[in-house]
Each structure stands twice: as C-alpha cells, then as structure tokens.
Amino acid sequence: MSKNPWGTVAERLDRNRYETDTEQSHILVNQAEAERAGAGPLLARICPARVYSEQANGEIGVLYAACLECGTCLAAAPPGVLSWSYPRGGMGVIYREG
Ligand code: SF4
C-alpha cells in the first residue's frame, strides 16, 4: 500500500494555525440540557478536533481553541445543548491546506 502523499489526517490537521480568542469561547454547552439528553458521548465521538470531552464530574469539557469550525457538532447535537457561533472577527482556525 502506498503512502498518502498529503499525509495522514492528523498530520494535515497539525498544519493548521489558530488565532485563539482568549477572552471568549464561541462554543457554550448547556450542561443541564446536555446531561438530560445524554449528549456527552455523541459530542466526544463526532468532533474531528476532539474539542469535547466527558469530564469526571459528568460535565462536557470544551477545548474551543482547537475547533475547526466545521459545524458538525451543531448539526448533530440535540436541540438546546449547544450555543455555537463563529469566533469573533479574524480569530479561529487558519487553514493552510484548503
Ligand atoms: S465545529 Fe467541528 S471542530 Fe468545531 S467543535 Fe464542532 S465538530 Fe468540533
């Protein structure tokens, strides 16, 4: 099997740069609604950047600085679980490979 000339997905993601908004997350989780809907495992599984994690206290952790702005979580999350917007102007992911 020949090696992919563009590298693995992980290698390609590593080439992205981020302008991180250190004052404001663009992703907010309604923890009560997430718990009620059992959304933790879904969010932890679907995000390609592993932004979401299930915490020991039952809450969903959000590492918003790693977000690729793909919108998958917003499409898949049960209603009322997420509040998501693009990062404030000029911040967020900066793609280097399309
Ligand atoms: S928009 Fe995409 S990368 Fe960002 S948190 Fe949602 S699923 Fe993860």
mmCIF file of N, CA and C in Angstrom, residues 1-73:
data_model
loop_
_atom_site.group_PDB
_atom_site.id
_atom_site.type_symbol
_atom_site.label_atom_id
_atom_site.label_comp_id
_atom_site.label_asym_id
_atom_site.label_seq_id
_atom_site.Cartn_x
_atom_site.Cartn_y
_atom_site.Cartn_z
ATOM 1 N N MET A 1 0.842 -1.192 0.000
ATOM 2 C CA MET A 1 0.000 0.000 0.000
ATOM 3 C C MET A 1 0.881 1.248 0.000
ATOM 4 N N SER A 2 0.625 2.172 -0.915
ATOM 5 C CA SER A 2 1.444 3.378 -0.984
ATOM 6 C C SER A 2 0.982 4.398 0.053
ATOM 7 N N LYS A 3 1.914 5.212 0.485
ATOM 8 C CA LYS A 3 1.617 6.226 1.485
ATOM 9 C C LYS A 3 0.892 7.402 0.828
ATOM 10 N N ASN A 4 -0.101 7.939 1.527
ATOM 11 C CA ASN A 4 -0.824 9.106 1.023
ATOM 12 C C ASN A 4 0.148 10.280 0.925
ATOM 13 N N PRO A 5 0.324 10.868 -0.284
ATOM 14 C CA PRO A 5 1.313 11.942 -0.440
ATOM 15 C C PRO A 5 0.976 13.202 0.361
ATOM 16 N N TRP A 6 -0.270 13.339 0.796
ATOM 17 C CA TRP A 6 -0.654 14.519 1.573
ATOM 18 C C TRP A 6 -0.533 14.280 3.078
ATOM 19 N N GLY A 7 -0.196 13.053 3.465
ATOM 20 C CA GLY A 7 -0.051 12.739 4.878
ATOM 21 C C GLY A 7 -1.353 12.262 5.486
ATOM 22 N N THR A 8 -1.296 11.886 6.752
ATOM 23 C CA THR A 8 -2.484 11.418 7.457
ATOM 24 C C THR A 8 -3.367 12.609 7.823
ATOM 25 N N VAL A 9 -4.589 12.326 8.219
ATOM 26 C CA VAL A 9 -5.485 13.407 8.653
ATOM 27 C C VAL A 9 -4.869 14.155 9.831
ATOM 28 N N ALA A 10 -4.306 13.415 10.777
ATOM 29 C CA ALA A 10 -3.696 14.065 11.941
ATOM 30 C C ALA A 10 -2.544 14.978 11.531
ATOM 31 N N GLU A 11 -1.738 14.513 10.579
ATOM 32 C CA GLU A 11 -0.608 15.333 10.119
ATOM 33 C C GLU A 11 -1.106 16.603 9.433
ATOM 34 N N ARG A 12 -2.177 16.464 8.667
ATOM 35 C CA ARG A 12 -2.710 17.637 7.967
ATOM 36 C C ARG A 12 -3.345 18.614 8.949
ATOM 37 N N LEU A 13 -4.036 18.095 9.957
ATOM 38 C CA LEU A 13 -4.624 18.989 10.965
ATOM 39 C C LEU A 13 -3.540 19.745 11.724
ATOM 40 N N ASP A 14 -2.412 19.108 11.924
ATOM 41 C CA ASP A 14 -1.310 19.757 12.639
ATOM 42 C C ASP A 14 -0.761 20.963 11.885
ATOM 43 N N ARG A 15 -1.053 21.070 10.597
ATOM 44 C CA ARG A 15 -0.530 22.196 9.811
ATOM 45 C C ARG A 15 -1.391 23.446 9.947
ATOM 46 N N ASN A 16 -2.586 23.291 10.529
ATOM 47 C CA ASN A 16 -3.436 24.467 10.732
ATOM 48 C C ASN A 16 -2.819 25.393 11.770
ATOM 49 N N ARG A 17 -3.168 26.654 11.669
ATOM 50 C CA ARG A 17 -2.791 27.617 12.700
ATOM 51 C C ARG A 17 -4.079 28.148 13.311
ATOM 52 N N TYR A 18 -3.958 28.705 14.502
ATOM 53 C CA TYR A 18 -5.139 29.223 15.188
ATOM 54 C C TYR A 18 -4.841 30.605 15.751
ATOM 55 N N GLU A 19 -5.790 31.479 15.573
ATOM 56 C CA GLU A 19 -5.761 32.777 16.238
ATOM 57 C C GLU A 19 -6.803 32.653 17.350
ATOM 58 N N THR A 20 -6.350 32.343 18.548
ATOM 59 C CA THR A 20 -7.265 31.995 19.633
ATOM 60 C C THR A 20 -7.810 33.221 20.346
ATOM 61 N N ASP A 21 -9.126 33.236 20.495
ATOM 62 C CA ASP A 21 -9.773 34.266 21.299
ATOM 63 C C ASP A 21 -9.653 33.833 22.757
ATOM 64 N N THR A 22 -8.770 34.446 23.482
ATOM 65 C CA THR A 22 -8.515 34.027 24.859
ATOM 66 C C THR A 22 -9.522 34.605 25.853
ATOM 67 N N GLU A 23 -10.421 35.450 25.363
ATOM 68 C CA GLU A 23 -11.378 36.079 26.270
ATOM 69 C C GLU A 23 -12.774 35.480 26.180
ATOM 70 N N GLN A 24 -13.085 34.862 25.060
ATOM 71 C CA GLN A 24 -14.469 34.432 24.853
ATOM 72 C C GLN A 24 -14.528 33.156 24.027
ATOM 73 N N SER A 25 -15.197 32.143 24.564
ATOM 74 C CA SER A 25 -15.420 30.915 23.806
ATOM 75 C C SER A 25 -16.562 31.119 22.824
ATOM 76 N N HIS A 26 -16.421 30.575 21.625
ATOM 77 C CA HIS A 26 -17.516 30.655 20.653
ATOM 78 C C HIS A 26 -18.445 29.449 20.762
ATOM 79 N N ILE A 27 -18.160 28.569 21.721
ATOM 80 C CA ILE A 27 -18.999 27.383 21.944
ATOM 81 C C ILE A 27 -19.401 27.350 23.408
ATOM 82 N N LEU A 28 -20.691 27.294 23.657
ATOM 83 C CA LEU A 28 -21.175 27.163 25.024
ATOM 84 C C LEU A 28 -22.057 25.924 25.097
ATOM 85 N N VAL A 29 -21.905 25.176 26.175
ATOM 86 C CA VAL A 29 -22.705 23.969 26.375
ATOM 87 C C VAL A 29 -23.693 24.219 27.500
ATOM 88 N N ASN A 30 -24.948 23.948 27.244
ATOM 89 C CA ASN A 30 -25.965 23.957 28.299
ATOM 90 C C ASN A 30 -25.822 22.611 29.006
ATOM 91 N N GLN A 31 -25.089 22.624 30.113
ATOM 92 C CA GLN A 31 -24.715 21.356 30.765
ATOM 93 C C GLN A 31 -25.941 20.581 31.240
ATOM 94 N N ALA A 32 -26.939 21.268 31.755
ATOM 95 C CA ALA A 32 -28.134 20.579 32.239
ATOM 96 C C ALA A 32 -28.868 19.887 31.090
ATOM 97 N N GLU A 33 -28.991 20.586 29.981
ATOM 98 C CA GLU A 33 -29.680 20.011 28.821
ATOM 99 C C GLU A 33 -28.839 18.888 28.210
ATOM 100 N N ALA A 34 -27.525 19.058 28.202
ATOM 101 C CA ALA A 34 -26.643 18.013 27.673
ATOM 102 C C ALA A 34 -26.768 16.746 28.503
ATOM 103 N N GLU A 35 -26.837 16.906 29.809
ATOM 104 C CA GLU A 35 -26.976 15.732 30.678
ATOM 105 C C GLU A 35 -28.337 15.073 30.460
ATOM 106 N N ARG A 36 -29.364 15.905 30.379
ATOM 107 C CA ARG A 36 -30.708 15.357 30.175
ATOM 108 C C ARG A 36 -30.786 14.571 28.870
ATOM 109 N N ALA A 37 -30.126 15.089 27.826
ATOM 110 C CA ALA A 37 -30.165 14.456 26.500
ATOM 111 C C ALA A 37 -29.108 13.364 26.336
ATOM 112 N N GLY A 38 -28.206 13.236 27.302
ATOM 113 C CA GLY A 38 -27.136 12.243 27.174
ATOM 114 C C GLY A 38 -26.215 12.551 26.005
ATOM 115 N N ALA A 39 -25.897 13.837 25.813
ATOM 116 C CA ALA A 39 -25.161 14.270 24.620
ATOM 117 C C ALA A 39 -23.642 14.114 24.723
ATOM 118 N N GLY A 40 -23.114 13.854 25.898
ATOM 119 C CA GLY A 40 -21.667 13.786 26.072
ATOM 120 C C GLY A 40 -20.974 12.801 25.142
ATOM 121 N N PRO A 41 -21.397 11.548 25.117
ATOM 122 C CA PRO A 41 -20.718 10.565 24.245
ATOM 123 C C PRO A 41 -20.798 10.937 22.772
ATOM 124 N N LEU A 42 -21.930 11.465 22.347
ATOM 125 C CA LEU A 42 -22.082 11.865 20.943
ATOM 126 C C LEU A 42 -21.084 12.960 20.591
ATOM 127 N N LEU A 43 -21.030 14.008 21.393
ATOM 128 C CA LEU A 43 -20.138 15.128 21.088
ATOM 129 C C LEU A 43 -18.676 14.696 21.128
ATOM 130 N N ALA A 44 -18.333 13.867 22.106
ATOM 131 C CA ALA A 44 -16.942 13.409 22.219
ATOM 132 C C ALA A 44 -16.547 12.566 21.008
ATOM 133 N N ARG A 45 -17.506 11.875 20.409
ATOM 134 C CA ARG A 45 -17.212 10.977 19.293
ATOM 135 C C ARG A 45 -17.183 11.688 17.942
ATOM 136 N N ILE A 46 -18.037 12.676 17.727
ATOM 137 C CA ILE A 46 -18.187 13.211 16.372
ATOM 138 C C ILE A 46 -17.225 14.334 16.021
ATOM 139 N N CYS A 47 -16.693 15.021 16.999
ATOM 140 C CA CYS A 47 -15.845 16.184 16.685
ATOM 141 C C CYS A 47 -14.486 15.725 16.155
ATOM 142 N N PRO A 48 -14.115 16.120 14.950
ATOM 143 C CA PRO A 48 -12.830 15.688 14.384
ATOM 144 C C PRO A 48 -11.627 16.285 15.103
ATOM 145 N N ALA A 49 -11.849 17.378 15.822
ATOM 146 C CA ALA A 49 -10.742 18.027 16.531
ATOM 147 C C ALA A 49 -10.717 17.662 18.013
ATOM 148 N N ARG A 50 -11.603 16.795 18.429
ATOM 149 C CA ARG A 50 -11.683 16.357 19.835
ATOM 150 C C ARG A 50 -11.836 17.544 20.794
ATOM 151 N N VAL A 51 -12.697 18.449 20.415
ATOM 152 C CA VAL A 51 -12.964 19.621 21.253
ATOM 153 C C VAL A 51 -13.708 19.226 22.532
ATOM 154 N N TYR A 52 -14.594 18.261 22.417
ATOM 155 C CA TYR A 52 -15.442 17.890 23.554
ATOM 156 C C TYR A 52 -14.882 16.683 24.287
ATOM 157 N N SER A 53 -15.032 16.704 25.607
ATOM 158 C CA SER A 53 -14.612 15.556 26.404
ATOM 159 C C SER A 53 -15.573 15.394 27.566
ATOM 160 N N GLU A 54 -15.760 14.166 27.972
ATOM 161 C CA GLU A 54 -16.602 13.882 29.127
ATOM 162 C C GLU A 54 -15.749 13.997 30.382
ATOM 163 N N GLN A 55 -16.136 14.883 31.275
ATOM 164 C CA GLN A 55 -15.374 15.125 32.490
ATOM 165 C C GLN A 55 -15.830 14.170 33.610
ATOM 166 N N ALA A 56 -14.965 14.003 34.596
ATOM 167 C CA ALA A 56 -15.277 13.097 35.707
ATOM 168 C C ALA A 56 -16.531 13.543 36.461
ATOM 169 N N ASN A 57 -16.785 14.845 36.480
ATOM 170 C CA ASN A 57 -17.966 15.341 37.205
ATOM 171 C C ASN A 57 -19.250 15.248 36.376
ATOM 172 N N GLY A 58 -19.159 14.677 35.184
ATOM 173 C CA GLY A 58 -20.322 14.485 34.339
ATOM 174 C C GLY A 58 -20.550 15.602 33.341
ATOM 175 N N GLU A 59 -19.827 16.711 33.498
ATOM 176 C CA GLU A 59 -19.997 17.810 32.551
ATOM 177 C C GLU A 59 -19.199 17.538 31.274
ATOM 178 N N ILE A 60 -19.509 18.320 30.245
ATOM 179 C CA ILE A 60 -18.799 18.207 28.975
ATOM 180 C C ILE A 60 -17.751 19.312 28.909
ATOM 181 N N GLY A 61 -16.492 18.918 28.789
ATOM 182 C CA GLY A 61 -15.413 19.882 28.643
ATOM 183 C C GLY A 61 -15.360 20.383 27.208
ATOM 184 N N VAL A 62 -14.970 21.644 27.031
ATOM 185 C CA VAL A 62 -14.921 22.246 25.692
ATOM 186 C C VAL A 62 -13.559 22.910 25.485
ATOM 187 N N LEU A 63 -12.758 22.336 24.618
ATOM 188 C CA LEU A 63 -11.459 22.910 24.262
ATOM 189 C C LEU A 63 -11.645 23.701 22.970
ATOM 190 N N TYR A 64 -12.332 24.864 23.103
ATOM 191 C CA TYR A 64 -12.810 25.575 21.918
ATOM 192 C C TYR A 64 -11.683 26.074 21.016
ATOM 193 N N ALA A 65 -10.501 26.261 21.561
ATOM 194 C CA ALA A 65 -9.392 26.782 20.761
ATOM 195 C C ALA A 65 -9.004 25.840 19.626
ATOM 196 N N ALA A 66 -9.351 24.556 19.745
ATOM 197 C CA ALA A 66 -8.985 23.578 18.715
ATOM 198 C C ALA A 66 -10.052 23.417 17.646
ATOM 199 N N CYS A 67 -11.129 24.166 17.738
ATOM 200 C CA CYS A 67 -12.269 23.997 16.827
ATOM 201 C C CYS A 67 -11.880 24.292 15.372
ATOM 202 N N LEU A 68 -12.335 23.426 14.469
ATOM 203 C CA LEU A 68 -12.081 23.575 13.034
ATOM 204 C C LEU A 68 -13.206 24.309 12.319
ATOM 205 N N GLU A 69 -14.246 24.679 13.058
ATOM 206 C CA GLU A 69 -15.396 25.423 12.510
ATOM 207 C C GLU A 69 -16.100 24.648 11.397
ATOM 208 N N CYS A 70 -16.195 23.336 11.572
ATOM 209 C CA CYS A 70 -16.840 22.504 10.546
ATOM 210 C C CYS A 70 -18.356 22.462 10.715
ATOM 211 N N GLY A 71 -18.852 22.716 11.918
ATOM 212 C CA GLY A 71 -20.295 22.743 12.154
ATOM 213 C C GLY A 71 -20.926 21.395 12.445
ATOM 214 N N THR A 72 -20.134 20.343 12.482
ATOM 215 C CA THR A 72 -20.688 19.004 12.711
ATOM 216 C C THR A 72 -21.428 18.915 14.042
ATOM 217 N N CYS A 73 -20.846 19.450 15.079
ATOM 218 C CA CYS A 73 -21.474 19.353 16.402
ATOM 219 C C CYS A 73 -22.803 20.099 16.423
#
